[in-house]
PDB file of C-alpha atoms in Angstrom:
ATOM      1  CA  MET A  14       0.033  -0.075   0.415  1.00  0.00           C
ATOM      2  CA  ASP A  15       1.160   3.592  -0.753  1.00  0.00           C
ATOM      3  CA  LEU A  16       1.521   6.117   1.608  1.00  0.00           C
ATOM      4  CA  SER A  17      -1.235   8.038  -0.095  1.00  0.00           C
ATOM      5  CA  ASN A  18      -3.848   5.206   0.471  1.00  0.00           C
ATOM      6  CA  LEU A  19      -2.303   4.415   3.692  1.00  0.00           C
ATOM      7  CA  ILE A  20      -3.014   8.044   5.129  1.00  0.00           C
ATOM      8  CA  GLN A  21      -6.495   7.670   3.644  1.00  0.00           C
ATOM      9  CA  THR A  22      -7.107   4.852   5.708  1.00  0.00           C
ATOM     10  CA  VAL A  23      -6.034   5.983   8.427  1.00  0.00           C
ATOM     11  CA  LEU A  24      -8.208   8.927   8.272  1.00  0.00           C
ATOM     12  CA  ILE A  25     -11.161   6.946   7.496  1.00  0.00           C
ATOM     13  CA  TYR A  26     -11.074   4.762  10.231  1.00  0.00           C
ATOM     14  CA  ALA A  27      -9.489   7.562  13.173  1.00  0.00           C
ATOM     15  CA  LEU A  28     -13.062   8.758  14.141  1.00  0.00           C
ATOM     16  CA  PRO A  29     -14.993   5.748  14.072  1.00  0.00           C
ATOM     17  CA  VAL A  30     -12.138   3.896  15.942  1.00  0.00           C
ATOM     18  CA  LEU A  31     -11.379   7.055  18.627  1.00  0.00           C
ATOM     19  CA  PHE A  32     -15.515   6.892  18.893  1.00  0.00           C
ATOM     20  CA  SER A  33     -15.970   3.112  19.307  1.00  0.00           C
ATOM     21  CA  ILE A  34     -13.212   2.994  22.145  1.00  0.00           C
ATOM     22  CA  THR A  35     -14.215   6.060  23.887  1.00  0.00           C
ATOM     23  CA  VAL A  36     -17.690   5.539  24.110  1.00  0.00           C
ATOM     24  CA  HIS A  37     -17.220   1.709  25.339  1.00  0.00           C
ATOM     25  CA  GLU A  38     -14.943   3.095  28.365  1.00  0.00           C
ATOM     26  CA  ALA A  39     -17.295   5.560  29.388  1.00  0.00           C
ATOM     27  CA  ALA A  40     -20.401   3.273  29.044  1.00  0.00           C
ATOM     28  CA  HIS A  41     -18.825   0.839  31.580  1.00  0.00           C
ATOM     29  CA  GLY A  42     -17.973   3.388  33.699  1.00  0.00           C
ATOM     30  CA  TYR A  43     -21.644   4.966  33.701  1.00  0.00           C
ATOM     31  CA  THR A  44     -23.542   1.850  33.853  1.00  0.00           C
ATOM     32  CA  ALA A  45     -20.660   1.450  36.992  1.00  0.00           C
ATOM     33  CA  ARG A  46     -21.940   4.185  38.662  1.00  0.00           C
ATOM     34  CA  HIS A  47     -25.347   3.981  38.434  1.00  0.00           C
ATOM     35  CA  PHE A  48     -25.018   1.042  39.913  1.00  0.00           C
ATOM     36  CA  GLY A  49     -22.958   2.038  42.915  1.00  0.00           C
ATOM     37  CA  ASP A  50     -19.113   1.813  41.948  1.00  0.00           C
ATOM     38  CA  ASN A  51     -17.629   5.740  41.574  1.00  0.00           C
ATOM     39  CA  THR A  52     -14.312   4.452  41.212  1.00  0.00           C
ATOM     40  CA  ALA A  53     -13.799   5.183  37.327  1.00  0.00           C
ATOM     41  CA  ALA A  54     -15.442   8.274  38.088  1.00  0.00           C
ATOM     42  CA  MET A  55     -13.363   9.057  40.661  1.00  0.00           C
ATOM     43  CA  LEU A  56     -10.372   9.222  38.329  1.00  0.00           C
ATOM     44  CA  GLY A  57     -12.016  10.731  35.884  1.00  0.00           C
ATOM     45  CA  ARG A  58     -12.368   7.606  33.398  1.00  0.00           C
ATOM     46  CA  VAL A  59     -16.570   8.583  32.997  1.00  0.00           C
ATOM     47  CA  THR A  60     -16.253  10.811  30.035  1.00  0.00           C
ATOM     48  CA  LEU A  61     -16.646  10.902  26.318  1.00  0.00           C
ATOM     49  CA  ASN A  62     -12.943  12.829  26.178  1.00  0.00           C
ATOM     50  CA  PRO A  63     -10.802  10.069  23.725  1.00  0.00           C
ATOM     51  CA  LEU A  64      -7.447  11.080  25.410  1.00  0.00           C
ATOM     52  CA  LYS A  65      -8.811   9.392  28.731  1.00  0.00           C
ATOM     53  CA  HIS A  66      -9.658   6.066  27.013  1.00  0.00           C
ATOM     54  CA  ILE A  67      -6.318   5.982  24.862  1.00  0.00           C
ATOM     55  CA  ASP A  68      -3.628   3.449  25.598  1.00  0.00           C
ATOM     56  CA  PRO A  69      -0.508   4.722  23.972  1.00  0.00           C
ATOM     57  CA  VAL A  70       0.483   1.119  23.371  1.00  0.00           C
ATOM     58  CA  GLY A  71      -2.502  -0.658  22.986  1.00  0.00           C
ATOM     59  CA  THR A  72      -4.645   1.869  20.632  1.00  0.00           C
ATOM     60  CA  VAL A  73      -1.431   3.221  18.373  1.00  0.00           C
ATOM     61  CA  LEU A  74       1.443   1.748  18.496  1.00  0.00           C
ATOM     62  CA  MET A  75       0.101  -1.826  18.047  1.00  0.00           C
ATOM     63  CA  PRO A  76      -2.435  -1.828  15.322  1.00  0.00           C
ATOM     64  CA  LEU A  77       0.114   0.651  13.492  1.00  0.00           C
ATOM     65  CA  LEU A  78       3.033  -2.103  13.615  1.00  0.00           C
ATOM     66  CA  LEU A  79       0.863  -5.237  13.190  1.00  0.00           C
ATOM     67  CA  TYR A  80      -0.582  -3.313   9.884  1.00  0.00           C
ATOM     68  CA  PHE A  81       2.453  -2.860   8.380  1.00  0.00           C
ATOM     69  CA  ALA A  82       3.544  -6.161   9.676  1.00  0.00           C
ATOM     70  CA  THR A  83       0.661  -7.818   7.991  1.00  0.00           C
ATOM     71  CA  SER A  84      -0.227  -5.690   5.350  1.00  0.00           C
ATOM     72  CA  GLY A  85      -3.393  -4.589   6.646  1.00  0.00           C
ATOM     73  CA  ASN A  86      -4.251  -8.341   6.691  1.00  0.00           C
ATOM     74  CA  PHE A  87      -4.627  -8.653  10.823  1.00  0.00           C
ATOM     75  CA  LEU A  88      -5.089  -6.135  13.509  1.00  0.00           C
ATOM     76  CA  PHE A  89      -5.290  -6.408  17.465  1.00  0.00           C
ATOM     77  CA  GLY A  90      -5.567  -3.458  20.100  1.00  0.00           C
ATOM     78  CA  TYR A  91      -6.814  -2.267  23.040  1.00  0.00           C
ATOM     79  CA  ALA A  92      -7.724   0.967  25.210  1.00  0.00           C
ATOM     80  CA  LYS A  93      -7.113   1.271  28.717  1.00  0.00           C
ATOM     81  CA  PRO A  94      -9.835  -0.540  30.761  1.00  0.00           C
ATOM     82  CA  VAL A  95     -12.036   1.734  32.888  1.00  0.00           C
ATOM     83  CA  PRO A  96     -11.340   0.365  36.301  1.00  0.00           C
ATOM     84  CA  VAL A  97     -14.615  -1.022  38.575  1.00  0.00           C
ATOM     85  CA  ASN A  98     -14.520  -2.236  42.100  1.00  0.00           C
ATOM     86  CA  PHE A  99     -17.306  -4.666  41.378  1.00  0.00           C
ATOM     87  CA  HIS A 100     -17.723  -5.151  45.314  1.00  0.00           C
ATOM     88  CA  HIS A 101     -18.924  -2.076  45.374  1.00  0.00           C
ATOM     89  CA  LEU A 102     -21.854  -2.550  42.995  1.00  0.00           C
ATOM     90  CA  ARG A 103     -25.138  -2.983  45.100  1.00  0.00           C
ATOM     91  CA  ASN A 104     -25.570  -6.643  43.714  1.00  0.00           C
ATOM     92  CA  PRO A 105     -21.987  -7.109  42.459  1.00  0.00           C
ATOM     93  CA  LYS A 106     -22.689 -10.602  40.539  1.00  0.00           C
ATOM     94  CA  ARG A 107     -26.174  -9.565  38.999  1.00  0.00           C
ATOM     95  CA  ASP A 108     -24.708  -5.811  37.827  1.00  0.00           C
ATOM     96  CA  MET A 109     -21.409  -7.273  37.208  1.00  0.00           C
ATOM     97  CA  VAL A 110     -23.270  -8.205  33.795  1.00  0.00           C
ATOM     98  CA  TRP A 111     -24.584  -4.644  33.388  1.00  0.00           C
ATOM     99  CA  VAL A 112     -21.689  -2.913  33.591  1.00  0.00           C
ATOM    100  CA  ALA A 113     -19.839  -5.973  31.020  1.00  0.00           C
ATOM    101  CA  LEU A 114     -22.866  -5.451  28.274  1.00  0.00           C
ATOM    102  CA  ALA A 115     -22.564  -1.647  28.609  1.00  0.00           C
ATOM    103  CA  GLY A 116     -19.046  -1.708  26.728  1.00  0.00           C
ATOM    104  CA  PRO A 117     -20.414  -3.905  23.441  1.00  0.00           C
ATOM    105  CA  ALA A 118     -23.897  -2.805  23.805  1.00  0.00           C
ATOM    106  CA  SER A 119     -22.786   0.873  23.158  1.00  0.00           C
ATOM    107  CA  ASN A 120     -20.712  -0.376  20.136  1.00  0.00           C
ATOM    108  CA  PHE A 121     -23.967  -2.133  18.204  1.00  0.00           C
ATOM    109  CA  ALA A 122     -25.934   1.028  18.969  1.00  0.00           C
ATOM    110  CA  GLN A 123     -22.698   2.864  17.298  1.00  0.00           C
ATOM    111  CA  ALA A 124     -23.060   0.541  14.648  1.00  0.00           C
ATOM    112  CA  ILE A 125     -26.727   1.425  13.729  1.00  0.00           C
ATOM    113  CA  ALA A 126     -26.365   5.341  13.857  1.00  0.00           C
ATOM    114  CA  TRP A 127     -23.411   5.195  11.511  1.00  0.00           C
ATOM    115  CA  ALA A 128     -25.641   2.607   9.265  1.00  0.00           C
ATOM    116  CA  LEU A 129     -28.569   5.388   9.255  1.00  0.00           C
ATOM    117  CA  LEU A 130     -25.630   7.601   8.562  1.00  0.00           C
ATOM    118  CA  LEU A 131     -24.622   5.913   5.799  1.00  0.00           C
ATOM    119  CA  VAL A 132     -28.349   5.294   4.132  1.00  0.00           C
ATOM    120  CA  ALA A 133     -28.775   9.162   4.799  1.00  0.00           C
ATOM    121  CA  LEU A 134     -25.767   9.819   2.671  1.00  0.00           C
ATOM    122  CA  VAL A 135     -26.286   7.459  -0.249  1.00  0.00           C
ATOM    123  CA  GLY A 136     -30.100   8.579  -0.216  1.00  0.00           C
ATOM    124  CA  MET A 137     -28.512  12.461  -0.205  1.00  0.00           C
ATOM    125  CA  GLY A 138     -26.915  11.032  -3.331  1.00  0.00           C
ATOM    126  CA  THR A 139     -23.758  12.271  -1.405  1.00  0.00           C
ATOM    127  CA  GLN A 140     -20.601  11.323  -4.355  1.00  0.00           C
ATOM    128  CA  GLU A 141     -17.909  12.156  -1.863  1.00  0.00           C
ATOM    129  CA  ARG A 142     -16.070   8.476  -1.115  1.00  0.00           C
ATOM    130  CA  PHE A 143     -14.294   9.581   2.087  1.00  0.00           C
ATOM    131  CA  PHE A 144     -17.652   9.948   4.040  1.00  0.00           C
ATOM    132  CA  ILE A 145     -19.353   7.206   2.810  1.00  0.00           C
ATOM    133  CA  GLU A 146     -16.196   4.296   3.341  1.00  0.00           C
ATOM    134  CA  MET A 147     -16.247   6.489   7.355  1.00  0.00           C
ATOM    135  CA  ALA A 148     -19.452   5.396   7.450  1.00  0.00           C
ATOM    136  CA  ARG A 149     -19.165   1.685   6.070  1.00  0.00           C
ATOM    137  CA  ALA A 150     -15.849   1.748   8.530  1.00  0.00           C
ATOM    138  CA  GLY A 151     -17.671   2.774  11.579  1.00  0.00           C
ATOM    139  CA  ILE A 152     -20.287   0.272  10.646  1.00  0.00           C
ATOM    140  CA  ALA A 153     -17.128  -2.599  10.964  1.00  0.00           C
ATOM    141  CA  VAL A 154     -15.411  -1.033  13.343  1.00  0.00           C
ATOM    142  CA  ASN A 155     -18.025  -1.657  15.952  1.00  0.00           C
ATOM    143  CA  LEU A 156     -18.968  -4.921  14.964  1.00  0.00           C
ATOM    144  CA  VAL A 157     -16.047  -5.878  15.441  1.00  0.00           C
ATOM    145  CA  MET A 158     -15.563  -4.342  18.780  1.00  0.00           C
ATOM    146  CA  TRP A 159     -19.248  -5.527  19.675  1.00  0.00           C
ATOM    147  CA  ALA A 160     -18.634  -9.363  18.567  1.00  0.00           C
ATOM    148  CA  PHE A 161     -14.760  -9.265  20.218  1.00  0.00           C
ATOM    149  CA  ASN A 162     -15.769  -8.252  23.296  1.00  0.00           C
ATOM    150  CA  LEU A 163     -18.673 -10.862  23.720  1.00  0.00           C
ATOM    151  CA  PHE A 164     -16.191 -13.708  23.759  1.00  0.00           C
ATOM    152  CA  PRO A 165     -16.605 -15.601  26.906  1.00  0.00           C
ATOM    153  CA  LEU A 166     -13.897 -15.429  28.353  1.00  0.00           C
ATOM    154  CA  PRO A 167     -12.495 -12.910  31.184  1.00  0.00           C
ATOM    155  CA  PRO A 168     -11.120 -10.446  30.852  1.00  0.00           C
ATOM    156  CA  LEU A 169     -12.896  -9.582  27.771  1.00  0.00           C
ATOM    157  CA  ASP A 170     -16.480  -8.602  28.505  1.00  0.00           C
ATOM    158  CA  GLY A 171     -18.456 -11.786  27.708  1.00  0.00           C
ATOM    159  CA  GLY A 172     -16.210 -13.559  30.147  1.00  0.00           C
ATOM    160  CA  ARG A 173     -17.331 -11.231  32.809  1.00  0.00           C
ATOM    161  CA  ILE A 174     -20.980 -11.636  31.781  1.00  0.00           C
ATOM    162  CA  LEU A 175     -20.646 -15.047  31.769  1.00  0.00           C
ATOM    163  CA  VAL A 176     -19.116 -15.084  35.497  1.00  0.00           C
ATOM    164  CA  GLY A 177     -22.110 -13.099  36.143  1.00  0.00           C
ATOM    165  CA  LEU A 178     -24.549 -15.716  35.036  1.00  0.00           C
ATOM    166  CA  LEU A 179     -22.937 -18.924  36.227  1.00  0.00           C
ATOM    167  CA  PRO A 180     -23.883 -20.875  39.796  1.00  0.00           C
ATOM    168  CA  TRP A 181     -21.158 -19.522  42.256  1.00  0.00           C
ATOM    169  CA  LYS A 182     -19.195 -22.585  41.583  1.00  0.00           C
ATOM    170  CA  GLN A 183     -18.752 -22.625  37.913  1.00  0.00           C
ATOM    171  CA  ALA A 184     -18.554 -18.844  38.120  1.00  0.00           C
ATOM    172  CA  HIS A 185     -15.693 -19.157  40.240  1.00  0.00           C
ATOM    173  CA  PHE A 186     -13.952 -21.522  38.113  1.00  0.00           C
ATOM    174  CA  ILE A 187     -14.093 -18.866  34.916  1.00  0.00           C
ATOM    175  CA  ALA A 188     -12.865 -15.642  37.283  1.00  0.00           C
ATOM    176  CA  ARG A 189     -10.086 -17.646  37.790  1.00  0.00           C
ATOM    177  CA  VAL A 190      -8.585 -17.981  34.337  1.00  0.00           C
ATOM    178  CA  GLU A 191      -8.599 -13.866  34.000  1.00  0.00           C
ATOM    179  CA  PRO A 192      -4.849 -13.476  34.726  1.00  0.00           C
ATOM    180  CA  TYR A 193      -4.619 -15.327  31.876  1.00  0.00           C
ATOM    181  CA  GLY A 194      -6.896 -14.712  29.494  1.00  0.00           C
ATOM    182  CA  PHE A 195      -5.759 -12.051  27.485  1.00  0.00           C
ATOM    183  CA  PHE A 196      -3.186 -14.468  26.794  1.00  0.00           C
ATOM    184  CA  ILE A 197      -5.054 -17.382  25.869  1.00  0.00           C
ATOM    185  CA  VAL A 198      -7.372 -14.553  23.633  1.00  0.00           C
ATOM    186  CA  LEU A 199      -4.536 -13.381  21.970  1.00  0.00           C
ATOM    187  CA  ALA A 200      -3.011 -16.977  21.072  1.00  0.00           C
ATOM    188  CA  LEU A 201      -6.601 -17.852  19.968  1.00  0.00           C
ATOM    189  CA  VAL A 202      -6.885 -14.868  17.670  1.00  0.00           C
ATOM    190  CA  VAL A 203      -3.197 -15.339  16.320  1.00  0.00           C
ATOM    191  CA  ALA A 204      -4.006 -19.117  15.356  1.00  0.00           C
ATOM    192  CA  GLY A 205      -7.580 -17.892  13.251  1.00  0.00           C
ATOM    193  CA  ILE A 206      -9.819 -19.951  15.934  1.00  0.00           C
ATOM    194  CA  VAL A 207     -11.458 -16.334  16.774  1.00  0.00           C
ATOM    195  CA  GLY A 208     -12.071 -15.167  13.802  1.00  0.00           C
ATOM    196  CA  GLN A 209     -13.376 -18.022  11.943  1.00  0.00           C
ATOM    197  CA  LEU A 210     -15.296 -20.052  15.152  1.00  0.00           C
ATOM    198  CA  TRP A 211     -16.885 -16.857  16.791  1.00  0.00           C
ATOM    199  CA  LEU A 212     -16.093 -13.476  14.686  1.00  0.00           C
ATOM    200  CA  ARG A 213     -17.179 -14.208  11.500  1.00  0.00           C
ATOM    201  CA  PRO A 214     -20.179 -15.828  12.611  1.00  0.00           C
ATOM    202  CA  LEU A 215     -21.305 -13.070  15.049  1.00  0.00           C
ATOM    203  CA  MET A 216     -20.828 -10.552  12.654  1.00  0.00           C
ATOM    204  CA  SER A 217     -22.862 -12.090   9.956  1.00  0.00           C
ATOM    205  CA  LEU A 218     -25.496 -12.092  12.588  1.00  0.00           C
ATOM    206  CA  GLY A 219     -24.679  -8.183  13.424  1.00  0.00           C
ATOM    207  CA  TYR A 220     -25.211  -6.923  10.052  1.00  0.00           C
ATOM    208  CA  SER A 221     -28.293  -8.868   9.309  1.00  0.00           C
ATOM    209  CA  ALA A 222     -29.826  -7.512  12.966  1.00  0.00           C
ATOM    210  CA  ILE A 223     -28.637  -4.080  11.724  1.00  0.00           C
ATOM    211  CA  ASP A 224     -30.226  -4.435   8.079  1.00  0.00           C
ATOM    212  CA  LEU A 225     -33.749  -5.564  10.083  1.00  0.00           C
ATOM    213  CA  LEU A 226     -33.811  -2.354  12.059  1.00  0.00           C
ATOM    214  CA  ILE A 227     -32.811   0.292   9.123  1.00  0.00           C
ATOM    215  CA  ALA A 228     -34.798  -1.041   6.722  1.00  0.00           C
ATOM    216  CA  PRO A 229     -37.632   1.690   7.598  1.00  0.00           C
ATOM    217  CA  PHE A 230     -35.426   3.859   7.300  1.00  0.00           C
ATOM    218  CA  ILE A 231     -34.488   2.726   4.136  1.00  0.00           C
ATOM    219  CA  ALA A 232     -37.916   2.847   3.245  1.00  0.00           C
ATOM    220  CA  LEU A 233     -38.958   6.080   4.375  1.00  0.00           C
ATOM    221  CA  LEU A 234     -36.213   7.198   1.827  1.00  0.00           C
ATOM    222  CA  ARG A 235     -37.281   5.578  -1.300  1.00  0.00           C
TER     223      ARG A 235
END
């Protein structure tokens, strides 16, 4: 990929990525505060300021290095996790589910918003490719964030949802995996298992759900 195409690709994805990680992490903080834990709020993480959520290594350096190393075929990154003290929640086991679910739910909502923007741009006859591609990138980025974070292994949100839903004995067993969870997930990603068996099926389902949800809006523009 030449330099001009690289710059254009970065610009197209920059805003969707910033929005996706910022709203995702802020959603965890807002929900935790709602259920009684002020840890994130006291540390200034209940905010839509992206600078509070960006991890220099996980959000910037790692994705760029992987992009160049794999010619754009493989990307992986992470934001600075919002601190949540689950013991401060009013009902820790139950409320943990809502706090964890808030992040992926915010990404799915953003994917719908980008899809509506795309339909509006096409409906208005917009010819500017940059904005069309940005809207498409917004849908894709947020569906990846939604699907990936729902993978049922802590410390990902899906793992914490699973811990909150399982009986205590099974939940304790899954929770003990958390210190090693990131490395297990990374290995599964590199091996292609997460992509083939989790991301693709779930994203396909996500695209189908969005098509169904925005169908009335498309009908109004015709």
